[in-house]
XYZ file of C-alpha atoms in Angstrom:
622
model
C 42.063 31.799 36.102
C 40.850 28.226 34.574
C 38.428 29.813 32.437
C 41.001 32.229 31.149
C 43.685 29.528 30.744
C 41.235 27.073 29.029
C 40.226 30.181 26.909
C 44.328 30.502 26.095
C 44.313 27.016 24.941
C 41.420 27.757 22.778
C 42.963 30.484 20.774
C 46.740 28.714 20.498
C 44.599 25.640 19.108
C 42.933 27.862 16.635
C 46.301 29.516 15.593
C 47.877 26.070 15.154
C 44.781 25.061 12.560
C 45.536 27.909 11.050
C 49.220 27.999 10.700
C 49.011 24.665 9.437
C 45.880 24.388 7.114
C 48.352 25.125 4.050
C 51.352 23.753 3.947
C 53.297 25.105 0.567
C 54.597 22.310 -2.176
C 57.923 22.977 -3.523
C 58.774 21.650 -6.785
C 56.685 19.394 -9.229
C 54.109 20.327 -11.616
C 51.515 20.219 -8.812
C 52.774 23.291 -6.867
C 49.973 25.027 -5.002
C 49.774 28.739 -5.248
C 49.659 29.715 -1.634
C 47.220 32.306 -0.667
C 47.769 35.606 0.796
C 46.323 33.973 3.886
C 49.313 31.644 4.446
C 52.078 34.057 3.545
C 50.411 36.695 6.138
C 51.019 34.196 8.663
C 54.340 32.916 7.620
C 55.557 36.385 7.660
C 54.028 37.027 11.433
C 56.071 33.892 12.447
C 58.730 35.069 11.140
C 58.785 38.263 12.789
C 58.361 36.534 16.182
C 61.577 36.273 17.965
C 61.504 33.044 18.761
C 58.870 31.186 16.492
C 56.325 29.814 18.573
C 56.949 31.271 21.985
C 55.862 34.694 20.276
C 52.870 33.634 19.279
C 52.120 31.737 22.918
C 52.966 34.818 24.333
C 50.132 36.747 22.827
C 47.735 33.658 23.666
C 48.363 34.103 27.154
C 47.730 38.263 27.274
C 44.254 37.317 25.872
C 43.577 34.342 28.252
C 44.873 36.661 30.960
C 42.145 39.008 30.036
C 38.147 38.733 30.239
C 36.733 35.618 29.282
C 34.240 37.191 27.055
C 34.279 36.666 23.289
C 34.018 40.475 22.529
C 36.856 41.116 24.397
C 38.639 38.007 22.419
C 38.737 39.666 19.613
C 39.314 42.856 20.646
C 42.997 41.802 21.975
C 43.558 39.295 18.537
C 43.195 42.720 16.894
C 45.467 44.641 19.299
C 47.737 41.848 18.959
C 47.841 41.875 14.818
C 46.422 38.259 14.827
C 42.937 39.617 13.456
C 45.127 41.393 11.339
C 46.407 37.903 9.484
C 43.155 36.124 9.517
C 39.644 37.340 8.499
C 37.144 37.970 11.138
C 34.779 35.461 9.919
C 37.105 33.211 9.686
C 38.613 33.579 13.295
C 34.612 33.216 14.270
C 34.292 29.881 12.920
C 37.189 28.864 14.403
C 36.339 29.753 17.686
C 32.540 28.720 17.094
C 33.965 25.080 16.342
C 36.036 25.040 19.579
C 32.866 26.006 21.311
C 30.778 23.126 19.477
C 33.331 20.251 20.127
C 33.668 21.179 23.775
C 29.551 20.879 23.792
C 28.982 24.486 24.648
C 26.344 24.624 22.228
C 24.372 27.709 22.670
C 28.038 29.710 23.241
C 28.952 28.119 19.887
C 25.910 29.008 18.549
C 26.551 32.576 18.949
C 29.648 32.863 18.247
C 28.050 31.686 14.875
C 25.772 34.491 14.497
C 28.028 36.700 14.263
C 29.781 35.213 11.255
C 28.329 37.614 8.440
C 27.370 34.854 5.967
C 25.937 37.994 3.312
C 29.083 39.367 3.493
C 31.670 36.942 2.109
C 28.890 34.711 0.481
C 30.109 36.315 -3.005
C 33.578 35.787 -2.262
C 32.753 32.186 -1.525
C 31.256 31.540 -4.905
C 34.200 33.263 -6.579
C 36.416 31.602 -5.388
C 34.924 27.807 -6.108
C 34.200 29.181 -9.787
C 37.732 29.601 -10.186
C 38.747 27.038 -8.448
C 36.924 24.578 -11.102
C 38.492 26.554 -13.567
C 41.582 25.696 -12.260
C 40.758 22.071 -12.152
C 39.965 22.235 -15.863
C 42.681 24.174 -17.350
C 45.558 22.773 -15.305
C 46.923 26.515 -15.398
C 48.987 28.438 -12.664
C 48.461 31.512 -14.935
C 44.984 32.675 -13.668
C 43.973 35.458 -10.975
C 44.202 34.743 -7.514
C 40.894 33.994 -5.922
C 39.555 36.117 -3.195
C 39.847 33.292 -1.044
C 41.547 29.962 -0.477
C 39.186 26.945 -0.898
C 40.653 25.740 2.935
C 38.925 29.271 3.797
C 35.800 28.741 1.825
C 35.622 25.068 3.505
C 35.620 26.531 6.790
C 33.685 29.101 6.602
C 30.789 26.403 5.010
C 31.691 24.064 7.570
C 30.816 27.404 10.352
C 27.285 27.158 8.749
C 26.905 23.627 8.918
C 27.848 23.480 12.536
C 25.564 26.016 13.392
C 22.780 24.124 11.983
C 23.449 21.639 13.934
C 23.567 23.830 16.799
C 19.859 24.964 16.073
C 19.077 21.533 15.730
C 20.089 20.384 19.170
C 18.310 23.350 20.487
C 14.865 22.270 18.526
C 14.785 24.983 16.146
C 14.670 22.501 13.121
C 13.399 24.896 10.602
C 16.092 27.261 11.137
C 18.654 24.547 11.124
C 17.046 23.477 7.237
C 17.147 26.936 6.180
C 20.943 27.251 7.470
C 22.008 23.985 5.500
C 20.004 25.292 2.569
C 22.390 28.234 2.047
C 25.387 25.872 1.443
C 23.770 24.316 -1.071
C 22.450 27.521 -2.348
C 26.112 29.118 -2.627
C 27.559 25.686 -4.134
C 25.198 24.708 -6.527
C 25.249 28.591 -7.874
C 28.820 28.536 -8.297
C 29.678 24.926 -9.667
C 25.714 24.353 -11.790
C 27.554 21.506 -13.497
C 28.892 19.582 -10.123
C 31.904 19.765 -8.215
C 34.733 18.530 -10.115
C 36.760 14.549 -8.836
C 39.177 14.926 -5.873
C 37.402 18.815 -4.992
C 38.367 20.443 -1.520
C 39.503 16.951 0.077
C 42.609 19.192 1.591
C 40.007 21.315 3.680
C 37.568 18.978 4.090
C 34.884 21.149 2.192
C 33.941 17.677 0.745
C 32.842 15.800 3.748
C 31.008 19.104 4.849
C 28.815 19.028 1.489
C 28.454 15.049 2.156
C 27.086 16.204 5.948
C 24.774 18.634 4.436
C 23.056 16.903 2.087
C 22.257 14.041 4.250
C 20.991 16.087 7.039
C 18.805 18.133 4.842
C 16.178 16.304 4.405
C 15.944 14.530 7.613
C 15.159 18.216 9.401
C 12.816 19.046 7.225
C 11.092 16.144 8.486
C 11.763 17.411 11.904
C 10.621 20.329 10.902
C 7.296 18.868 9.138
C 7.550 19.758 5.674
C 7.176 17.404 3.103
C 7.167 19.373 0.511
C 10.828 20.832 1.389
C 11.617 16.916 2.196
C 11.140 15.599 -1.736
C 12.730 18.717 -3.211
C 15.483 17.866 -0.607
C 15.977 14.456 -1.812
C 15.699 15.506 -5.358
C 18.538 17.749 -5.216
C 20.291 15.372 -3.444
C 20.350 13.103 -6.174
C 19.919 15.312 -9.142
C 23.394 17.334 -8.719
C 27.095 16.192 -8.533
C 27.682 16.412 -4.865
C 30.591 14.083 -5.656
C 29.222 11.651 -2.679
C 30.325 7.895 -3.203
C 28.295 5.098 -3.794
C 27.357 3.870 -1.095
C 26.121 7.325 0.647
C 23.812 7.662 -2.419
C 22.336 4.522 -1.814
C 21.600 5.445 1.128
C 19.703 8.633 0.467
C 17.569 6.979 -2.335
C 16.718 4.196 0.523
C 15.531 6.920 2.651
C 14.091 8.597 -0.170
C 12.076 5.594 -1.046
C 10.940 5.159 2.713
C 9.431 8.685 3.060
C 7.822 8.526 -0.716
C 6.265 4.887 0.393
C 5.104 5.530 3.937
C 4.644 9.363 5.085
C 1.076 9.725 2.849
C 2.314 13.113 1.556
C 1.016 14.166 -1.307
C 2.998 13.745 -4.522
C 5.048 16.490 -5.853
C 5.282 16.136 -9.756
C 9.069 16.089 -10.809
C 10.303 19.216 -12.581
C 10.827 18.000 -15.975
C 13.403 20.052 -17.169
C 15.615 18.226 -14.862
C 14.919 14.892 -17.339
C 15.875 14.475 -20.950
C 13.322 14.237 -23.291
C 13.129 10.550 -23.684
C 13.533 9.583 -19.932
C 10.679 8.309 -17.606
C 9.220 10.689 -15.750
C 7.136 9.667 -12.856
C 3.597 11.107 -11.905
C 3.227 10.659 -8.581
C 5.148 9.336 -5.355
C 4.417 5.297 -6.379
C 6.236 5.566 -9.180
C 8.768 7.355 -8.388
C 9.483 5.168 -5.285
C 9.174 2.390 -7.760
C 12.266 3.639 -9.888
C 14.525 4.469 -7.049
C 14.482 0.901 -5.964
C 14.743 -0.644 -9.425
C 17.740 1.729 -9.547
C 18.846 0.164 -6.771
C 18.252 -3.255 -7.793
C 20.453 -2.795 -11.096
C 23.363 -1.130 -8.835
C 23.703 -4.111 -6.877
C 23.546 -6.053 -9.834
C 26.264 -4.843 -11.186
C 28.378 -5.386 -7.695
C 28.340 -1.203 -7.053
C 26.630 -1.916 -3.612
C 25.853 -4.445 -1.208
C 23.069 -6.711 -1.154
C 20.285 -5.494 0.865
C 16.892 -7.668 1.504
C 15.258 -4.649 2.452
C 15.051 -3.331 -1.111
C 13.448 -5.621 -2.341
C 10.503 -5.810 0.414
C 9.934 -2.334 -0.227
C 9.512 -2.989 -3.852
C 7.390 -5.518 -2.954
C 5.174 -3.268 -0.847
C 5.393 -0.957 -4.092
C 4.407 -3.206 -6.685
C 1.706 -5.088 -4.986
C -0.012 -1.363 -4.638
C 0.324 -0.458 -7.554
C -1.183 -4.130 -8.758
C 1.926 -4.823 -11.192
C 2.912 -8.257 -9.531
C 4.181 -9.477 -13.038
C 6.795 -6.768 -12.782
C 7.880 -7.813 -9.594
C 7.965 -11.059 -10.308
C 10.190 -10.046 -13.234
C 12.693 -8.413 -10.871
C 12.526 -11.599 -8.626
C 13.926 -13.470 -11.536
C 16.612 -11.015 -12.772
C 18.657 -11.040 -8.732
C 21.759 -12.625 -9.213
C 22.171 -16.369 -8.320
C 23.208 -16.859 -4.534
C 21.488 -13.407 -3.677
C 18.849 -14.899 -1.877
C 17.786 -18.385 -0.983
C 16.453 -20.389 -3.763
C 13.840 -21.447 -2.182
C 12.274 -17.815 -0.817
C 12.959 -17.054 -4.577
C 10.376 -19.474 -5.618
C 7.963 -19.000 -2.959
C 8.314 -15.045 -3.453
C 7.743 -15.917 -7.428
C 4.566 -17.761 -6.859
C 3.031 -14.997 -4.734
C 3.595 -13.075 -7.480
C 2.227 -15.074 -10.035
C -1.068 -15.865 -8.375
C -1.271 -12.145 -7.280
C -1.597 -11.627 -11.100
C -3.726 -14.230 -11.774
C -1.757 -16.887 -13.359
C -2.622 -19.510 -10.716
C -0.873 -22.016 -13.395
C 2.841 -20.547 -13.402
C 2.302 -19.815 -9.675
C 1.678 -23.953 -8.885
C 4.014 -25.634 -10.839
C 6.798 -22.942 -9.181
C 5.517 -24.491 -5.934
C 5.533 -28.636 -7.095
C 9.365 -27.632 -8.710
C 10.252 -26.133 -4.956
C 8.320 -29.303 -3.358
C 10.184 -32.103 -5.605
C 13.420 -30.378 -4.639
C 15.674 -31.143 -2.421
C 15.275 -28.090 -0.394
C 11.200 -27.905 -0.013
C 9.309 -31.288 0.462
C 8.101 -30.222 3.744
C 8.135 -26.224 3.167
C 5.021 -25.509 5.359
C 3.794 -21.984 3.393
C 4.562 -24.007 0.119
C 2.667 -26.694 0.699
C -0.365 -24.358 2.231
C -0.267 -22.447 -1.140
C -0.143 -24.872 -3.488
C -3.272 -26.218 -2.067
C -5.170 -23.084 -1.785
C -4.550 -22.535 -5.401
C -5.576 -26.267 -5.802
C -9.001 -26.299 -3.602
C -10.119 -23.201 -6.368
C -10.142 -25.700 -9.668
C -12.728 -28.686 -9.060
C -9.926 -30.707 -11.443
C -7.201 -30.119 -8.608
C -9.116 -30.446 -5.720
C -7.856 -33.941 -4.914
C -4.455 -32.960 -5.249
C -5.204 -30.012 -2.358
C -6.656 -32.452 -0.446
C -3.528 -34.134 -1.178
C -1.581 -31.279 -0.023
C -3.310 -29.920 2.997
C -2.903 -33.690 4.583
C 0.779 -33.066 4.237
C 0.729 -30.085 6.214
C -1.026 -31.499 9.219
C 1.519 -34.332 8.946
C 4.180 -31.946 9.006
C 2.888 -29.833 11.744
C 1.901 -32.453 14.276
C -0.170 -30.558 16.258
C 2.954 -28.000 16.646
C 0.668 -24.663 15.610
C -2.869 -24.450 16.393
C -3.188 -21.745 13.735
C -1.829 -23.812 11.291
C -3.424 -26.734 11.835
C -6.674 -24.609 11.567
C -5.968 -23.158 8.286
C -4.527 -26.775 7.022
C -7.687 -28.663 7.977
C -9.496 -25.511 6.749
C -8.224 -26.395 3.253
C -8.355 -29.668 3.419
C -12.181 -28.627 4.089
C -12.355 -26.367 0.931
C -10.599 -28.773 -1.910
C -13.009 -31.607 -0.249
C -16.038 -29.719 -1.117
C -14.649 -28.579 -4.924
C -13.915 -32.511 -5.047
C -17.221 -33.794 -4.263
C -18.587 -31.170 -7.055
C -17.128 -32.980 -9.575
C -18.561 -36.549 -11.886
C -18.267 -39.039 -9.427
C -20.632 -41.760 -7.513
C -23.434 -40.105 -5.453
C -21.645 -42.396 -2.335
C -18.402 -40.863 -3.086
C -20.254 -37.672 -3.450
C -21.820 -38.055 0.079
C -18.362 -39.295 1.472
C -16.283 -36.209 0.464
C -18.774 -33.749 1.866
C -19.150 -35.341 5.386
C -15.707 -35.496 5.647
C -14.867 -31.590 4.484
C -17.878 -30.767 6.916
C -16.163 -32.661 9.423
C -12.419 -30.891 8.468
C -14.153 -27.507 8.918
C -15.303 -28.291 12.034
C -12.344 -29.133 13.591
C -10.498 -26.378 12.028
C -12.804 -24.104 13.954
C -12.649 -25.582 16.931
C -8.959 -25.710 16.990
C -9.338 -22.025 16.775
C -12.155 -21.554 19.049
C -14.724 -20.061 16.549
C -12.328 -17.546 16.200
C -11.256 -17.396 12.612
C -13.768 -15.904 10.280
C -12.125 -17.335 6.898
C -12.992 -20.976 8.471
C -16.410 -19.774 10.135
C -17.400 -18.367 6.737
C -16.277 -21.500 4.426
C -18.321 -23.743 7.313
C -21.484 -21.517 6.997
C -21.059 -21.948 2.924
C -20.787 -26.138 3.180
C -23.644 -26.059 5.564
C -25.522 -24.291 3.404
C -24.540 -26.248 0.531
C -25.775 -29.293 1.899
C -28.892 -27.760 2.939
C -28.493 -27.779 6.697
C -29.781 -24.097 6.586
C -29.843 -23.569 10.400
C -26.122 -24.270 11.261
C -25.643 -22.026 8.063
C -27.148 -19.322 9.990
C -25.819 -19.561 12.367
C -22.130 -19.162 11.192
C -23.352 -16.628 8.726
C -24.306 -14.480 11.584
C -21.054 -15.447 13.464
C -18.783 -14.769 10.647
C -20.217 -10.791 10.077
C -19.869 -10.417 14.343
C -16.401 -11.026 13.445
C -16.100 -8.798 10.452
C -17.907 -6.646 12.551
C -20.258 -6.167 9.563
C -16.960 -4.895 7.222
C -17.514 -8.192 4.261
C -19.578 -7.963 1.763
C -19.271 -11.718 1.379
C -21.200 -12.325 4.728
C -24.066 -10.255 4.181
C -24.180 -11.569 0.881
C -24.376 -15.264 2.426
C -26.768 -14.203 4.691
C -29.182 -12.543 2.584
C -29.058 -16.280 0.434
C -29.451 -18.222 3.544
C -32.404 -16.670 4.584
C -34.157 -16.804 0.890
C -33.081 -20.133 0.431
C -35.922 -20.399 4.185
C -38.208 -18.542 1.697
C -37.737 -15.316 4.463
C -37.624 -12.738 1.371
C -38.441 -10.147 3.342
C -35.814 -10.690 5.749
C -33.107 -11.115 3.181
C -34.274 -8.140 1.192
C -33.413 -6.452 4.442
C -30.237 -7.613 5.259
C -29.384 -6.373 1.693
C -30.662 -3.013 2.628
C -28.393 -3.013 5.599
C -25.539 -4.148 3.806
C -26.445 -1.432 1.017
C -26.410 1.422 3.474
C -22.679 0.650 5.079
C -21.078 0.182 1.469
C -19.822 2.272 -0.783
C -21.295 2.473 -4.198
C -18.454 1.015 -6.521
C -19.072 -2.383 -4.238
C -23.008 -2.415 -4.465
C -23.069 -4.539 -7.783
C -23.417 -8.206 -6.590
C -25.742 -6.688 -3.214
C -27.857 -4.933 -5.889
C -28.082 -7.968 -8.210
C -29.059 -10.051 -5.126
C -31.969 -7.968 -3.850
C -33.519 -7.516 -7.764
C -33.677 -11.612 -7.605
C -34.896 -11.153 -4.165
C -38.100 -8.447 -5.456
C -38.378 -11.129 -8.325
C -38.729 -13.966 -5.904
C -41.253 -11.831 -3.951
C -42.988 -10.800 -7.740
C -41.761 -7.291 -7.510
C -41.172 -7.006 -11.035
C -41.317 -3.277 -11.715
C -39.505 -3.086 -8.482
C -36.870 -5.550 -9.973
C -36.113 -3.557 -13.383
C -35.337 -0.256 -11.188
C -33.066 -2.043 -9.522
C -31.418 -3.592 -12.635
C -31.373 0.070 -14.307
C -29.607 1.449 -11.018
C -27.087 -1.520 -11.163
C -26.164 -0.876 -14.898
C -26.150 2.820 -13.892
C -23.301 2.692 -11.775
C -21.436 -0.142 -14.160
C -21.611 2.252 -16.820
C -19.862 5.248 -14.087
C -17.460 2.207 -13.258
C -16.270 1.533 -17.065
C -16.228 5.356 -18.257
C -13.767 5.802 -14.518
C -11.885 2.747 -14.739
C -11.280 2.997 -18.785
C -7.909 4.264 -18.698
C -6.823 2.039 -15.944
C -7.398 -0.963 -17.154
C -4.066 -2.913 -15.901
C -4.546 -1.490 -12.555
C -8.331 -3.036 -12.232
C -8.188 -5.877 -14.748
C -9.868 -8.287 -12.358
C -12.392 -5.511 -11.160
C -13.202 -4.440 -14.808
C -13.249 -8.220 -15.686
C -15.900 -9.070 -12.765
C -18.106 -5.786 -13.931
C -18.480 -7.114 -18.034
C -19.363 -10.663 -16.809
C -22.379 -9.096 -14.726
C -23.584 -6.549 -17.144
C -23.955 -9.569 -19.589
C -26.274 -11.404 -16.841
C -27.818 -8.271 -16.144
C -28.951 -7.905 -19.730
C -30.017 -11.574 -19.376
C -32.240 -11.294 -15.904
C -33.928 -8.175 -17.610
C -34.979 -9.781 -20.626
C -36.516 -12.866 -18.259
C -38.332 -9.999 -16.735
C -39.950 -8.479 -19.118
C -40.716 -12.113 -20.649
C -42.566 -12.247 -17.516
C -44.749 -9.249 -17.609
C -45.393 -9.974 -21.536
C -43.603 -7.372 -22.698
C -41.914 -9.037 -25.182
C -40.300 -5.594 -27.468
C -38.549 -4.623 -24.066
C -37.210 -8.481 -23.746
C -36.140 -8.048 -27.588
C -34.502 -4.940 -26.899
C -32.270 -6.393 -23.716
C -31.000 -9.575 -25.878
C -30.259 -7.342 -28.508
C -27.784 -4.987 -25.893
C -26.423 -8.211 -24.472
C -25.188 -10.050 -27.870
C -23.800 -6.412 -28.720
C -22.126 -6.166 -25.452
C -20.674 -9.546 -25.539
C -19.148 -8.556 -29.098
C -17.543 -5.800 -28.340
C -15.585 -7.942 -25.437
């Protein structure tokens, strides 16, 4: 008897919702026509002898019969209840009973049965009309098949039983289910759903539901393909959603088109207008969203949030345009962020992009503040950029001195990195015009700053091993360079081409030619060939050293080989590679000039003619 009570209580709920889901204005200019729904069921009330009780009465005959949903409908039907409301409709009633109560797969179908193909035309009928309503104003037009609170529940059947499928794992179902709302919506309202549409049956919270989960079980359902086109309809059709939901999908948007390494799906250009950016591949497109996002909380139509801007961050630095981003650093609103993460996050960008200038005196304005004297990553960066320009070097000295004042001894890692550069701008210091004692001074003391900084760290840093192996070697102790050569590619585990390179010029500089020449060959045979210039240039020096001349131009002539491949597949990107493309010119140009010393050498002096000839064109035409 519970099961057939609480099966009672089911069906008088579901006669309440829909005895009440239209209640008739009287009067005004606003009066709803009520459908043929509503007046069915005001007239069975009516007939009912005493309101209510009548219709409690025929509750209880069903709950008094079997509990089964067949045999549910069969007495609303005896009863003349099926005869008010549409069987469809008295499913999703029922089915949403089932799904609030948790009964999930007895919700689920109850939802199968609901023959979407069946009133699917009378759905889209109805909200075509019911925009034309909206835009005429008229109470002279026919009568829709169905009542928009009808249409909203039936929609609202089919969203709940995608979620049904997606409780019960079958995620690809449960996309293809949320797909055909949006299917029968966007077919019947192509120019978006009119301001204030279906708020009295909820239809638009349903559409809100749907076009949020959409995407995230296709994701489920691993299909990222179905995932973009997801997101672009999202945001490409009037859904009506508010601000702040939008945001939120072209945040999660910009996540999946950032981080899921999908391939990129190019945007159907007839959704654009003809003078609109249109973006090739995922970067860019990711790239827009968030400067779309940017502007939106620029002009106060969403909240501030940091996250944002680390993604376009992630983006820019990628894509290698940090002069952008340090563009859209500079255009957040005062008070958005700290000032002084602004001016750190603007010199990363600047020296990113190469303009180590901008980037320092952003760091001395944020160190002669009031806010950033002793800003640790400030003062670590400003002397980095220092210790690369001989003319700074004192002043990263300078700087680096701070920091271990600062720290105290606090962080080991640091301190490492702080004595490490107060190592570095020592060395570019001593390089300079100055006294051969002050010369001497400077480098025993960088040597000595590098070899604390890598015993703070236990030999365990190969940015300070490699920068000790490079001083020792500098001041000719060629054995202790060696030996942190050797220790520095152990801890690359042979990955930078920077050690081998070392290597290979420790070793010649010991006159072991054959040695280095092999290292090079190692080094060769583990990298690919777009990074083989500077180990290919190396070993030709290294068969000229040795006297392999002929050796030494084949060499040269497979070096300029692959610059040439380099320049012809790197032309059209030349803001992407700048630096690359930059580095690649400057050692064609020596190439030309170690050639013609070659062939100087073996008396061939047409061939040496011929090479100076190619370089003073070549350096022309830069």
């Amino acid at each position: 008897m519970g099961s057939r009570a609480k099966q009672g209580r089911r069906l008088q709920k579901m006669m309440k919702c829909m005895c009440l889901r239209e209640p008739l204005k009287k009067g005004g200019e606003d009066e709803t026509v009520p459908s043929s729904d509503s007046l069915a069921i005001t007239e069975f009330y009516s007939s009912t002898a005493s309101g209510r009780s009548g219709l409690d009465g025929e509750i209880e005959k069903m709950g008094s019969g079997s509990g089964n949903m067949d045999e549910a409908e069969l007495s609303l039907r005896e009863s003349g209840i099926m005869d008010i409301m549409d069987n469809e409709e008295a499913r999703a009633l029922l089915g949403k009973d089932e799904y609030q109560e948790g009964n999930i797969e007895a919700a689920l179908r109850i939802y199968e049965r609901i023959n979407i193909s069946a009133v699917t035309s009378k759905m889209k009928i109805s909200l075509a009309k019911s925009r034309e309503h909206h835009k005429k104003h008229s109470h002279y037009y026919a009568m829709p098949p169905m009542s928009i609170y009808t249409v909203g529940l039936l929609l609202e059947a089919i969203f709940l039983k995608a979620k049904c499928l997606q409780v019960l794992g079958r995620f690809k179902e449960s996309a293809q289910t949320c797909k055909v709302i949006l299917d029968i919506v966007e077919s019947s309202l192509p120019e978006g759903l009119p301001q204030n549409f279906g708020h009295e049956g909820k239809l638009q919270e349903t559409l809100g539901n749907v076009v949020e989960l959409l995407p995230e079980l296709w994701k489920l359902a691993d299909s990222p393909r179905d995932v973009i086109l997801s997101y672009r309809r999202a945001l490409l059709h009037q859904w009506n959603l508010d601000a702040k939901t939008i945001a939120k999908i072209q945040k999660e948007f910009v996540v999946f088109l950032l981080y899921s390494g999908g391939e990129a799906i190019p945007s159907n250009l007839r959704s654009h207008m003809d003078s609109s950016f249109v973006p090739r591949n995922n970067l860019e497109e990711a790239i827009l969203l968030l400067m779309i996002l940017l502007r939106k909380i620029s002009l106060n139509k969403i909240e501030w949030d940091p996250s944002i801007l680390d993604h376009l961050s992630f983006a820019l630095s990628v894509s290698g345009d940090l002069t952008t981003l340090a563009h859209q650093w500079e255009e957040l609103l005062p008070g958005t962020i700290n000032r002084r993460e602004r001016y750190h996050a603007l010199s990363l960008c600047y020296y990113g992009a190469g303009n180590d200038l901008v980037a320092l005196n952003l760091l001395r304005k944020l160190l002669s503040s009031r806010e950033g004297p002793k800003h640790v990553p400030s003062l670590l960066m400003a002397s980095k950029i220092c210790s690369e320009n001989p003319d700074l070097a004192k002043d990263g000295a300078s700087l680096a001195r701070k920091v271990l004042e600062n720290l105290d001894g606090r962080c080991d890692r640091l301190e490492s990195l702080s004595s490490c550069l107060l190592g570095v701008s020592l060395s570019a210091h001593s390089k300079i015009d100055i006294s051969n004692s002050e010369r001497v001074e400077k480098q025993s003391e960088a040597l000595h700053s590098l070899e604390t900084a890598s015993k703070v760290t236990k030999m365990s840093n190969p940015l300070v091993i490699y920068y000790l192996s490079l001083e020792c070697a500098e001041q000719r102790k060629l054995d202790a360079a060696l030996h942190y050569a050797k220790c520095f590619l152990n801890l690359e585990v042979g990955s930078n081409i920077k050690g081998w390179l070392l290597l290979a010029r420790i070793l010649s500089a010991q006159k072991q030619f054959l040695d280095a020449e092999s290292i090079v060959n190692e080094a060769l045979n583990q990298t690919g060939i777009w990074d083989q210039g500077e180990l290919l240039r190396t070993k030709a020096k290294l068969q000229i050293a040795q006297g392999q001349l002929k050796s030494a131009i084949e060499t040269y002539t497979q070096l300029l080989a692959i610059l040439l491949v380099q320049r012809k597949t790197f032309g059209s990107k030349k803001k992407l590679y700048k630096d690359y493309i930059d580095h690649a010119r400057s050692m064609e140009v020596e190439i030309w000039h170690d050639l013609a010393f070659v062939y100087i050498s073996l008396s061939r002096w047409h061939d040496a003619e011929v090479q100076c000839t190619k370089q003073r064109a070549f350096t022309k035409r830069l």
